[in-house]
PDB file of N, CA and C in Angstrom:
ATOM      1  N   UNK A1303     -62.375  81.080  20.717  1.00 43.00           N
ATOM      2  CA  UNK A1303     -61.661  81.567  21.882  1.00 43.00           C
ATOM      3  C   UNK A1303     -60.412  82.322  21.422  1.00 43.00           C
ATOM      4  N   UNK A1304     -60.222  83.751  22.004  1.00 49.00           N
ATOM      5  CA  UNK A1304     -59.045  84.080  21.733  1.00 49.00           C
ATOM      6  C   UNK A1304     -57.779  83.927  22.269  1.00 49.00           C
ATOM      7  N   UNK A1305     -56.682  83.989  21.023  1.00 51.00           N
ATOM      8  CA  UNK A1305     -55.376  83.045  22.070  1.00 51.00           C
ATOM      9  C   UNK A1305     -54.503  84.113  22.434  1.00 51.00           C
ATOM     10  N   UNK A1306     -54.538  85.184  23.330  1.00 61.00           N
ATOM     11  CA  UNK A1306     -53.451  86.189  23.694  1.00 61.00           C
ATOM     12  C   UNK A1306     -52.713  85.587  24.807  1.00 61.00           C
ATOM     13  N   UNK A1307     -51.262  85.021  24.548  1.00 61.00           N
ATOM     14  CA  UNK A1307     -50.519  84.400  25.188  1.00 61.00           C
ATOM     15  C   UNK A1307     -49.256  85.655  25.347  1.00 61.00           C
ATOM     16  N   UNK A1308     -48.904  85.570  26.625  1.00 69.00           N
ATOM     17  CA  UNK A1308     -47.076  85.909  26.693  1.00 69.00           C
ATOM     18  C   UNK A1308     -46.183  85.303  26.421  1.00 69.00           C
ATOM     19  N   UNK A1309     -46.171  84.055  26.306  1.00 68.00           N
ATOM     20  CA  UNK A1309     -45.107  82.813  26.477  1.00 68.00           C
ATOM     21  C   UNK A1309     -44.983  82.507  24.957  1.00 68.00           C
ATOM     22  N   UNK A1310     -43.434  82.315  24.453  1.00 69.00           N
ATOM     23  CA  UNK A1310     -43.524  81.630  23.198  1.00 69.00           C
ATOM     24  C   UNK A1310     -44.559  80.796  22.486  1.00 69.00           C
ATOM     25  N   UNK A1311     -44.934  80.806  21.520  1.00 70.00           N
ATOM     26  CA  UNK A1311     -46.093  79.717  21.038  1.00 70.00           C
ATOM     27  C   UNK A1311     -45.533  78.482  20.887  1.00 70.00           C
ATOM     28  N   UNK A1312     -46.525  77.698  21.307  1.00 70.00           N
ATOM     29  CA  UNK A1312     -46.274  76.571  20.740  1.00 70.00           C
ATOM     30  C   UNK A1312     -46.629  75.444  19.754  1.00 70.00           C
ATOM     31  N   UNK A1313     -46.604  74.628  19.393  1.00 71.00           N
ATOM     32  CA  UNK A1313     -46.007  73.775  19.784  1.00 71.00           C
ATOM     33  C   UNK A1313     -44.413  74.138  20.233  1.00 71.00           C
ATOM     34  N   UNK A1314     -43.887  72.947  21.141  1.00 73.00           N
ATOM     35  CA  UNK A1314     -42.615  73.188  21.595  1.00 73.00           C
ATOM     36  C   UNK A1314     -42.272  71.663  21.188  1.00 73.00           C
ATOM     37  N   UNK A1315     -40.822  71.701  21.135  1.00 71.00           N
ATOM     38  CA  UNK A1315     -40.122  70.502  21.158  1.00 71.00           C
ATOM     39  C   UNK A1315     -39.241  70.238  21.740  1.00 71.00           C
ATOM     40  N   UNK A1316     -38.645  69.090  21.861  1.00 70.00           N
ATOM     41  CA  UNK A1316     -37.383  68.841  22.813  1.00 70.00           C
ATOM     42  C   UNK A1316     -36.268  68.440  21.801  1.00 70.00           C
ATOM     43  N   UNK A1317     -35.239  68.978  22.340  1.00 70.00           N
ATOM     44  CA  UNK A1317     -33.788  68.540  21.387  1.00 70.00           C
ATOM     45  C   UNK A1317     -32.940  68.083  22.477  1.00 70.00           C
ATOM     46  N   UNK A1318     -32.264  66.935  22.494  1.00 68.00           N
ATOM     47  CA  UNK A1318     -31.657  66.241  23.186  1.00 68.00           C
ATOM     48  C   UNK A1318     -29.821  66.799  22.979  1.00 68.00           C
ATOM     49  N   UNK A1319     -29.153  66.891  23.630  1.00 63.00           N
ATOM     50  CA  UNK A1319     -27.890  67.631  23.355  1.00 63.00           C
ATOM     51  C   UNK A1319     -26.860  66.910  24.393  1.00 63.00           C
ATOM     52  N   UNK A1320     -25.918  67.765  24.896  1.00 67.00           N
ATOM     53  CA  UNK A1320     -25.736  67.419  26.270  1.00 67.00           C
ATOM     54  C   UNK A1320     -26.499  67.956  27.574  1.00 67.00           C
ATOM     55  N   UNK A1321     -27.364  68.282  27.623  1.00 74.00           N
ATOM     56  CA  UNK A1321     -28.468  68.957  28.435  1.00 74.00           C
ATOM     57  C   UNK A1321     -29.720  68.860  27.021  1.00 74.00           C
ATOM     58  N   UNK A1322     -31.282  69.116  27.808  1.00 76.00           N
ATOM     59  CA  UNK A1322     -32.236  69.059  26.897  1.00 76.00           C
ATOM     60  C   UNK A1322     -32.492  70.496  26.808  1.00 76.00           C
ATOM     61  N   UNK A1323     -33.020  70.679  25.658  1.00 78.00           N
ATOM     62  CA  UNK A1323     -33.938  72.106  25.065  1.00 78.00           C
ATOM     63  C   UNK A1323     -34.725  71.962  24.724  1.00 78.00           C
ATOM     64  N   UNK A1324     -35.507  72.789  25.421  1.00 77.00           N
ATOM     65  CA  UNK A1324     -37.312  72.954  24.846  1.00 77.00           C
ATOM     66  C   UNK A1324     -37.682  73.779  24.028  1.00 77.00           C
ATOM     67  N   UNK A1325     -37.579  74.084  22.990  1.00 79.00           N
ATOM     68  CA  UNK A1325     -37.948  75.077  22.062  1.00 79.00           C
ATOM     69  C   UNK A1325     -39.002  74.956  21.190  1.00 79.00           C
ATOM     70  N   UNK A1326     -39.288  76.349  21.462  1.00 78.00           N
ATOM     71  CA  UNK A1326     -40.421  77.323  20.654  1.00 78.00           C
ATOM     72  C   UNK A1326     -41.030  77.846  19.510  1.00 78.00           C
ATOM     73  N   UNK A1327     -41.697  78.507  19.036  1.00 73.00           N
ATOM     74  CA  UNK A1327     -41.433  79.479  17.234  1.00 73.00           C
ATOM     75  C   UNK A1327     -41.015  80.195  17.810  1.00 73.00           C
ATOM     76  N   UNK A1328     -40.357  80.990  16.810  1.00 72.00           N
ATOM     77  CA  UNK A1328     -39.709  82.094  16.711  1.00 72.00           C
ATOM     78  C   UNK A1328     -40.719  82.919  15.997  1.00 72.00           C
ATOM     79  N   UNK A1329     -41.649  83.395  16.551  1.00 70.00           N
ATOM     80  CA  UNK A1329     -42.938  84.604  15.441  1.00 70.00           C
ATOM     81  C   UNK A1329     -42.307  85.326  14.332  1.00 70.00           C
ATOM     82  N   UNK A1330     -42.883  84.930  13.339  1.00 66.00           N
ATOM     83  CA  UNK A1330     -42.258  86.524  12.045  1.00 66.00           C
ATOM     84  C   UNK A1330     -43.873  86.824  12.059  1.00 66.00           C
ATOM     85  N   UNK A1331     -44.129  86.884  10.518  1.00 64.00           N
ATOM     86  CA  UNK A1331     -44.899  87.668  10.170  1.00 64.00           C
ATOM     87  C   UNK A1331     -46.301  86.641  10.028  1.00 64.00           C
ATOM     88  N   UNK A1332     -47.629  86.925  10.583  1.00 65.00           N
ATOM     89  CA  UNK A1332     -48.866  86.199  10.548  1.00 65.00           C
ATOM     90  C   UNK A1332     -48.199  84.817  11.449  1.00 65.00           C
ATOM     91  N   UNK A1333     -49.012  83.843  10.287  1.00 63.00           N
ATOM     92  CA  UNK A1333     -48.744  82.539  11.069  1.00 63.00           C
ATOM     93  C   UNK A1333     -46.996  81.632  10.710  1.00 63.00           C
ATOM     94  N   UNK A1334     -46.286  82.480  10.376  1.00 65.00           N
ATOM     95  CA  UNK A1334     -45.213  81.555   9.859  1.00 65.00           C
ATOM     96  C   UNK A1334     -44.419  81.982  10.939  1.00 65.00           C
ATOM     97  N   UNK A1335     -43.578  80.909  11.272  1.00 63.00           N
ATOM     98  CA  UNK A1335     -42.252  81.027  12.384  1.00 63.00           C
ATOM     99  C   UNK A1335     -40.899  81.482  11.299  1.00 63.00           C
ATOM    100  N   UNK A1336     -40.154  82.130  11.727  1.00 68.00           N
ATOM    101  CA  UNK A1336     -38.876  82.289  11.198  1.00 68.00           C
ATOM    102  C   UNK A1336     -37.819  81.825  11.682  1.00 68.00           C
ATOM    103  N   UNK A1337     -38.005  81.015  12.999  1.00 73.00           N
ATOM    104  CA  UNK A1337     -36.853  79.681  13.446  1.00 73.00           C
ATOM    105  C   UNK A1337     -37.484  79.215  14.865  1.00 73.00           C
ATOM    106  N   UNK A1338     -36.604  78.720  15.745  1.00 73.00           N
ATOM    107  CA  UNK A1338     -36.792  78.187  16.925  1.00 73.00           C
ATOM    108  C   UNK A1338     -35.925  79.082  17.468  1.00 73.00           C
ATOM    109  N   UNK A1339     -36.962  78.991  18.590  1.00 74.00           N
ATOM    110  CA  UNK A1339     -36.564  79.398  20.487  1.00 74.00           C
ATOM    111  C   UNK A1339     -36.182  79.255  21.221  1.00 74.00           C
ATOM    112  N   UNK A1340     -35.367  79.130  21.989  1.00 76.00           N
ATOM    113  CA  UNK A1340     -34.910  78.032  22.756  1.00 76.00           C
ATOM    114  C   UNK A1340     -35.913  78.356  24.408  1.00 76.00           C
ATOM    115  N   UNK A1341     -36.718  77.677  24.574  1.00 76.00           N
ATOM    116  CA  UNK A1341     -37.513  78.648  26.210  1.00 76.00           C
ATOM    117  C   UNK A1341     -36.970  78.012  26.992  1.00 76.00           C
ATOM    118  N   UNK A1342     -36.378  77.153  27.501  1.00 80.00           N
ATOM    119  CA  UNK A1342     -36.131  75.976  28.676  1.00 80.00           C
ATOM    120  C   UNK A1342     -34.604  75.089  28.057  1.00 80.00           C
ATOM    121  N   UNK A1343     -34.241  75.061  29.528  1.00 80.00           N
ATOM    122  CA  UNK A1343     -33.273  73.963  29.230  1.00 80.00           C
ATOM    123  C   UNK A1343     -33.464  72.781  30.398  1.00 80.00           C
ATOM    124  N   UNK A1344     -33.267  71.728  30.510  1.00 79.00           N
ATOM    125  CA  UNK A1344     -33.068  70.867  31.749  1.00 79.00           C
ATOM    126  C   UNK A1344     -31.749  70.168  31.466  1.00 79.00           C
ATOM    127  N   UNK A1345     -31.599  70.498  32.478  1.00 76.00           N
ATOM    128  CA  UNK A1345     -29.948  69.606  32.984  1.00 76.00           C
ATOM    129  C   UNK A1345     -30.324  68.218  33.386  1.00 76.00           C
ATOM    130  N   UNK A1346     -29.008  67.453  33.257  1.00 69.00           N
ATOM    131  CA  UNK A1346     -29.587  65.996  33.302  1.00 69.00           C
ATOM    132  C   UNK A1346     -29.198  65.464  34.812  1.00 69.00           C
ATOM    133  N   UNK A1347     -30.282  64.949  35.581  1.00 63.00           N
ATOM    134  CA  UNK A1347     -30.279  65.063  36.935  1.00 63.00           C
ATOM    135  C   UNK A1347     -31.080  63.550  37.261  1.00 63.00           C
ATOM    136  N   UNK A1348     -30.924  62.521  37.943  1.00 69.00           N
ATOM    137  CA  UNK A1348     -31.122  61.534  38.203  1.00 69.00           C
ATOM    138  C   UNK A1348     -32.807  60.898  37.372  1.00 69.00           C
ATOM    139  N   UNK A1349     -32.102  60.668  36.169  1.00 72.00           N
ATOM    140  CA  UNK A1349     -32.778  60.082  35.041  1.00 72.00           C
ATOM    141  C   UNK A1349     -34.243  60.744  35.275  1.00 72.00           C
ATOM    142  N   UNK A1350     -34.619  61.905  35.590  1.00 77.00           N
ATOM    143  CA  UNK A1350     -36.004  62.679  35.286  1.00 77.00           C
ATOM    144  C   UNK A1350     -35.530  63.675  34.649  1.00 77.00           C
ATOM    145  N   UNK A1351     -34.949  64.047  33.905  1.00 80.00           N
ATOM    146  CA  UNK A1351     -34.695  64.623  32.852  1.00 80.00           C
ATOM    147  C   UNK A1351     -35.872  64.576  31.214  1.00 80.00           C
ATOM    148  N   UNK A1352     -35.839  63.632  31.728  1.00 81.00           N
ATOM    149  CA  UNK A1352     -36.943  63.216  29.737  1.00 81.00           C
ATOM    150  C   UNK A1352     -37.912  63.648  30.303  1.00 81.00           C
ATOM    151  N   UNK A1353     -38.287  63.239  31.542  1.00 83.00           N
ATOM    152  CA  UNK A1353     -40.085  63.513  32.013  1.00 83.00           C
ATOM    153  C   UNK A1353     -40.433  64.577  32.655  1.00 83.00           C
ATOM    154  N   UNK A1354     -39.224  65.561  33.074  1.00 81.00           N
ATOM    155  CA  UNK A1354     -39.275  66.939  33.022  1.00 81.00           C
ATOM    156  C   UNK A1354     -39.171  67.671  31.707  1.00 81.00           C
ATOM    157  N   UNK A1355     -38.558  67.255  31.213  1.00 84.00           N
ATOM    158  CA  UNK A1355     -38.743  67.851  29.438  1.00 84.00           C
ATOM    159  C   UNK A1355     -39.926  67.655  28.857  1.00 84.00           C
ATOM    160  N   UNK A1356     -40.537  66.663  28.704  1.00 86.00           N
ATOM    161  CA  UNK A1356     -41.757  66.520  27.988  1.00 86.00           C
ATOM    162  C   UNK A1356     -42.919  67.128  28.976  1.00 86.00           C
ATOM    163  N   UNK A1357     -42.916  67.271  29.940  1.00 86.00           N
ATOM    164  CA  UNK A1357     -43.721  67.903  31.220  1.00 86.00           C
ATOM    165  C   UNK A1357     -43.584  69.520  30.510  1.00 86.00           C
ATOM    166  N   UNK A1358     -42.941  70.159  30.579  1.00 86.00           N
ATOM    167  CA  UNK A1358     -42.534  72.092  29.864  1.00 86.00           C
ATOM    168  C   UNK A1358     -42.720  71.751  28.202  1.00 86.00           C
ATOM    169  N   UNK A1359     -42.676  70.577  27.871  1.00 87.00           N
ATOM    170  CA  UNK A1359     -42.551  71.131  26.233  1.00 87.00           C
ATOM    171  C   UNK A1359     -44.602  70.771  26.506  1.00 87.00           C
ATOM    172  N   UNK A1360     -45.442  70.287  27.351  1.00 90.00           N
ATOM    173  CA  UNK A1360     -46.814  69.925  26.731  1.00 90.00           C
ATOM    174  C   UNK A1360     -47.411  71.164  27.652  1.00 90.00           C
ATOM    175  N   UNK A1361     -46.792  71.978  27.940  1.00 90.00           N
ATOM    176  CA  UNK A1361     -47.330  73.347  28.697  1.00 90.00           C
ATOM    177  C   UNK A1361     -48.144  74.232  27.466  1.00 90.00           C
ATOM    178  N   UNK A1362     -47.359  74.730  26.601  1.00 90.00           N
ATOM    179  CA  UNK A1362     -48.711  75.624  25.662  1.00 90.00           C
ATOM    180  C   UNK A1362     -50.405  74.276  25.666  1.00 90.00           C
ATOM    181  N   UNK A1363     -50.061  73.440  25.601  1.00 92.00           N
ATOM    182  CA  UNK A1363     -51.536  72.741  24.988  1.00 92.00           C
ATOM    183  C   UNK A1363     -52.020  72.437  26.310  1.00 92.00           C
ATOM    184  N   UNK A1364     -51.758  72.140  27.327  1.00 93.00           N
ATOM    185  CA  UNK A1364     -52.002  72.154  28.668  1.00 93.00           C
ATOM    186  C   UNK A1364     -52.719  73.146  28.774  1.00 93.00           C
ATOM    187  N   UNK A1365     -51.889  74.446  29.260  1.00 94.00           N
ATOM    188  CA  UNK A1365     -52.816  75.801  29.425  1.00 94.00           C
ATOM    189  C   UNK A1365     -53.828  76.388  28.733  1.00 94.00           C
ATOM    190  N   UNK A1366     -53.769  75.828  27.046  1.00 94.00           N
ATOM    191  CA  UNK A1366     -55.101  75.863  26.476  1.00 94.00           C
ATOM    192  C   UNK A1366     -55.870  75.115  26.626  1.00 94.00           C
ATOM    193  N   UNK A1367     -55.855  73.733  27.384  1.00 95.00           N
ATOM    194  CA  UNK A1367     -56.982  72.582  27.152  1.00 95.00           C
ATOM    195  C   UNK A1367     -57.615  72.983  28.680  1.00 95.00           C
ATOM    196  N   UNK A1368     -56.494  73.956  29.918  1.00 95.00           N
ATOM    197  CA  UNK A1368     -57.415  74.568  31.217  1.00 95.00           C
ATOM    198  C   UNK A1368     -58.384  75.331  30.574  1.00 95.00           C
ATOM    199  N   UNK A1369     -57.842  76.380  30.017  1.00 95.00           N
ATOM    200  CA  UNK A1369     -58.890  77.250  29.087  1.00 95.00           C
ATOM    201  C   UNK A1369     -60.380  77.410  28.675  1.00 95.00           C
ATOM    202  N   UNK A1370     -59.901  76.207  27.717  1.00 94.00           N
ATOM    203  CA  UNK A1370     -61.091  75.178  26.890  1.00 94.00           C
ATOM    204  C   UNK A1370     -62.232  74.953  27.953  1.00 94.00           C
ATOM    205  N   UNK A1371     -61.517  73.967  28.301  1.00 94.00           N
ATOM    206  CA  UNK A1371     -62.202  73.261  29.931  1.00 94.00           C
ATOM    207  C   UNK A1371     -62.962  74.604  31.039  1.00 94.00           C
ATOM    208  N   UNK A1372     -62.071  75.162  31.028  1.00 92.00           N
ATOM    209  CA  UNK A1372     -63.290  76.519  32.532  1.00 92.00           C
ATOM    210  C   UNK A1372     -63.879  77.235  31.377  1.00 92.00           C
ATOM    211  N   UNK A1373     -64.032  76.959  29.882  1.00 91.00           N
ATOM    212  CA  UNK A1373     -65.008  77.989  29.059  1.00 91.00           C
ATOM    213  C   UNK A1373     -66.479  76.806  28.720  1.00 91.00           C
ATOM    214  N   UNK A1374     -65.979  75.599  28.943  1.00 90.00           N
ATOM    215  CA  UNK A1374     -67.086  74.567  28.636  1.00 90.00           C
ATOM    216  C   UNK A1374     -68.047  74.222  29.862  1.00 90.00           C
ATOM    217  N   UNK A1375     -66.694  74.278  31.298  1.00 87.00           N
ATOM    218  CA  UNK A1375     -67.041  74.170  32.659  1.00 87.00           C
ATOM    219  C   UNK A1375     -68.174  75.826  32.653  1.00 87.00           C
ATOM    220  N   UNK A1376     -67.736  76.672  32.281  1.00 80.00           N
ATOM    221  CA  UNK A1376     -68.631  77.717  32.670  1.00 80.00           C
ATOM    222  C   UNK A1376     -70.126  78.062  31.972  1.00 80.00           C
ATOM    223  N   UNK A1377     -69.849  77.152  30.801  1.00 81.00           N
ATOM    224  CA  UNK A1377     -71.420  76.900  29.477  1.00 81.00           C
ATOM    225  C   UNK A1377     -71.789  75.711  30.322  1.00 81.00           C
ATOM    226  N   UNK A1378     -71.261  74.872  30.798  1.00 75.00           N
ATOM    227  CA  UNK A1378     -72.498  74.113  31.130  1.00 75.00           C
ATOM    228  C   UNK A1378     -73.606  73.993  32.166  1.00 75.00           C
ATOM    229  N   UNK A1379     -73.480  74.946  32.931  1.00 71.00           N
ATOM    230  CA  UNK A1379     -74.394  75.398  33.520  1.00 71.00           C
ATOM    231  C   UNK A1379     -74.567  74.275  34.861  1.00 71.00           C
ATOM    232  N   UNK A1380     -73.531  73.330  34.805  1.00 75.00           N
ATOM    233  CA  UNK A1380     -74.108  72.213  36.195  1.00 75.00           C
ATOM    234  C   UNK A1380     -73.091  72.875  37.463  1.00 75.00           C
ATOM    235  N   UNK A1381     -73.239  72.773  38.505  1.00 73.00           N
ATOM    236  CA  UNK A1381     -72.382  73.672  40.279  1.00 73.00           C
ATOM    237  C   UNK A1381     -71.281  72.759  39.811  1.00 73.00           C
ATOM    238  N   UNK A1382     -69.931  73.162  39.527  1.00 82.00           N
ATOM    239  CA  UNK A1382     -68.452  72.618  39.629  1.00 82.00           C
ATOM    240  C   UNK A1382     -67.489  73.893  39.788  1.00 82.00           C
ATOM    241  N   UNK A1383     -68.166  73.903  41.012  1.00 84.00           N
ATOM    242  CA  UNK A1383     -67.177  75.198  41.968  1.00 84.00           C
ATOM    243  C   UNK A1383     -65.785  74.970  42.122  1.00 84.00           C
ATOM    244  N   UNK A1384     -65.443  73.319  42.561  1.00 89.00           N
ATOM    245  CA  UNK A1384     -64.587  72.975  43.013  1.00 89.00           C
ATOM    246  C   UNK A1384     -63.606  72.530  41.514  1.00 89.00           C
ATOM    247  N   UNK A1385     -63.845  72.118  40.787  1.00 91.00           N
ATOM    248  CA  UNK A1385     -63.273  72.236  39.312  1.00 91.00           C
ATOM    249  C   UNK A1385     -62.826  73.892  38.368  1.00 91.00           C
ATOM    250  N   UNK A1386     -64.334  74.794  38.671  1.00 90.00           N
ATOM    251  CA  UNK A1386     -63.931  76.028  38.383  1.00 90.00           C
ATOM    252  C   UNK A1386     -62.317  76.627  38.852  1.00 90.00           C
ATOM    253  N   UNK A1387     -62.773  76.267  40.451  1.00 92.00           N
ATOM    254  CA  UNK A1387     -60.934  77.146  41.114  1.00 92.00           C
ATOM    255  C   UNK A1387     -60.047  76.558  40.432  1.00 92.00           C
ATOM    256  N   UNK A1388     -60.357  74.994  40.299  1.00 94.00           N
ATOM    257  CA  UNK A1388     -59.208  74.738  40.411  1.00 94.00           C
ATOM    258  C   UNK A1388     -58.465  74.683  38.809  1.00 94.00           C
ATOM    259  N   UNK A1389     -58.945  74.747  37.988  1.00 94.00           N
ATOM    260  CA  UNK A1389     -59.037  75.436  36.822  1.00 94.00           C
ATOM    261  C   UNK A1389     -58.541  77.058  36.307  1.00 94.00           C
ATOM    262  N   UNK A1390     -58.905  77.478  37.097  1.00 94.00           N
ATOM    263  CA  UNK A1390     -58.885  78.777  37.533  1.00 94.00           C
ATOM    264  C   UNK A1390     -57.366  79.042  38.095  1.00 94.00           C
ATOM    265  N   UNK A1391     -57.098  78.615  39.264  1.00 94.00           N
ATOM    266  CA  UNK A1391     -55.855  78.458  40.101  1.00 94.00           C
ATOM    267  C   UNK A1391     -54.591  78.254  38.886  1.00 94.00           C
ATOM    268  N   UNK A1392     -54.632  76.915  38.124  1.00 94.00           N
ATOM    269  CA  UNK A1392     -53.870  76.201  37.269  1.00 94.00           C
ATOM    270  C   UNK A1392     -53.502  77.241  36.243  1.00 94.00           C
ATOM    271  N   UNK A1393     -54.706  78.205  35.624  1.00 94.00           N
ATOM    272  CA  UNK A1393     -54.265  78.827  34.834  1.00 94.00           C
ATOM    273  C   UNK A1393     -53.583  80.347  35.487  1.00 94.00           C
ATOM    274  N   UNK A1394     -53.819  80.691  36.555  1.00 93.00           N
ATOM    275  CA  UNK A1394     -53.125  81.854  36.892  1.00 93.00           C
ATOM    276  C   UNK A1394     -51.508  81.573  37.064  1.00 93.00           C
ATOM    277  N   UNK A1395     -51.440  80.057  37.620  1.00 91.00           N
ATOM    278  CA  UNK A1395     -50.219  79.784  38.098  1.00 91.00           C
ATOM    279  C   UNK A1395     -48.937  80.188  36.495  1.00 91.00           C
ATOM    280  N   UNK A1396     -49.507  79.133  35.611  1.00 90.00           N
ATOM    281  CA  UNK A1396     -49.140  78.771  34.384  1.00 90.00           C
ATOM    282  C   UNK A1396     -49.041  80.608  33.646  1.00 90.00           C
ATOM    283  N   UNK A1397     -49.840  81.807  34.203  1.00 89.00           N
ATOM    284  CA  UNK A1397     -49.518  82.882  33.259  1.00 89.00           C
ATOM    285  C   UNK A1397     -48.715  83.874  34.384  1.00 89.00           C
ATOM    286  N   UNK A1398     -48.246  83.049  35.273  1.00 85.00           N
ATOM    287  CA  UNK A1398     -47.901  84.243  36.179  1.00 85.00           C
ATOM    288  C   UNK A1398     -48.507  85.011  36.936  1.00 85.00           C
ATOM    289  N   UNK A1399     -49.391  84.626  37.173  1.00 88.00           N
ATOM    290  CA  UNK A1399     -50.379  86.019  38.061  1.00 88.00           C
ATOM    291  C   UNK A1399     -50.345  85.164  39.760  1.00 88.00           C
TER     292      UNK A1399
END
């Protein structure tokens, strides 16, 4: 499957500060990163802070495992119309469209 993404790659991580950061690679050249990204921040807001952070940092593997899933959902040949959309839906949301 090919991976043409807009969004920083990930893996992402969280750095705990006085507010959290979710950060990214920083792309250089092929597969090597040349630092971190910063894509996201969350402010700390009635103790959902951690579980909004880890919620945006598992987004790259998320949107690839929709992917995965409506390319396996679409080989297997059994009616999951209602899984297709919604598969479908999840990933438009997640690229912006």
């Amino acid at each position: 499957m090919e991976n043409k993404t807009k969004h920083t790659a990930g893996p992402w991580e969280i750095r705990e500060l006085e507010h959290i950061n979710i950060c990214g690679k920083l792309p250089g050249q092929g597969q090597q990163a040349i630092g971190r990204l910063q894509v996201a921040t969350v402010t700390r807001l009635r103790g959902q802070e951690k579980a909004n952070a880890a919620l945006i940092a598992a987004a790259p593997e998320l949107l690839a495992l929709c992917k995965e899933t409506l390319e396996a959902v679409d080989l297997d040949g059994n009616n999951r119309k209602g899984l297709r959309q919604a598969l479908q839906a999840a990933i438009a949301k997640a690229e912006g469209k």
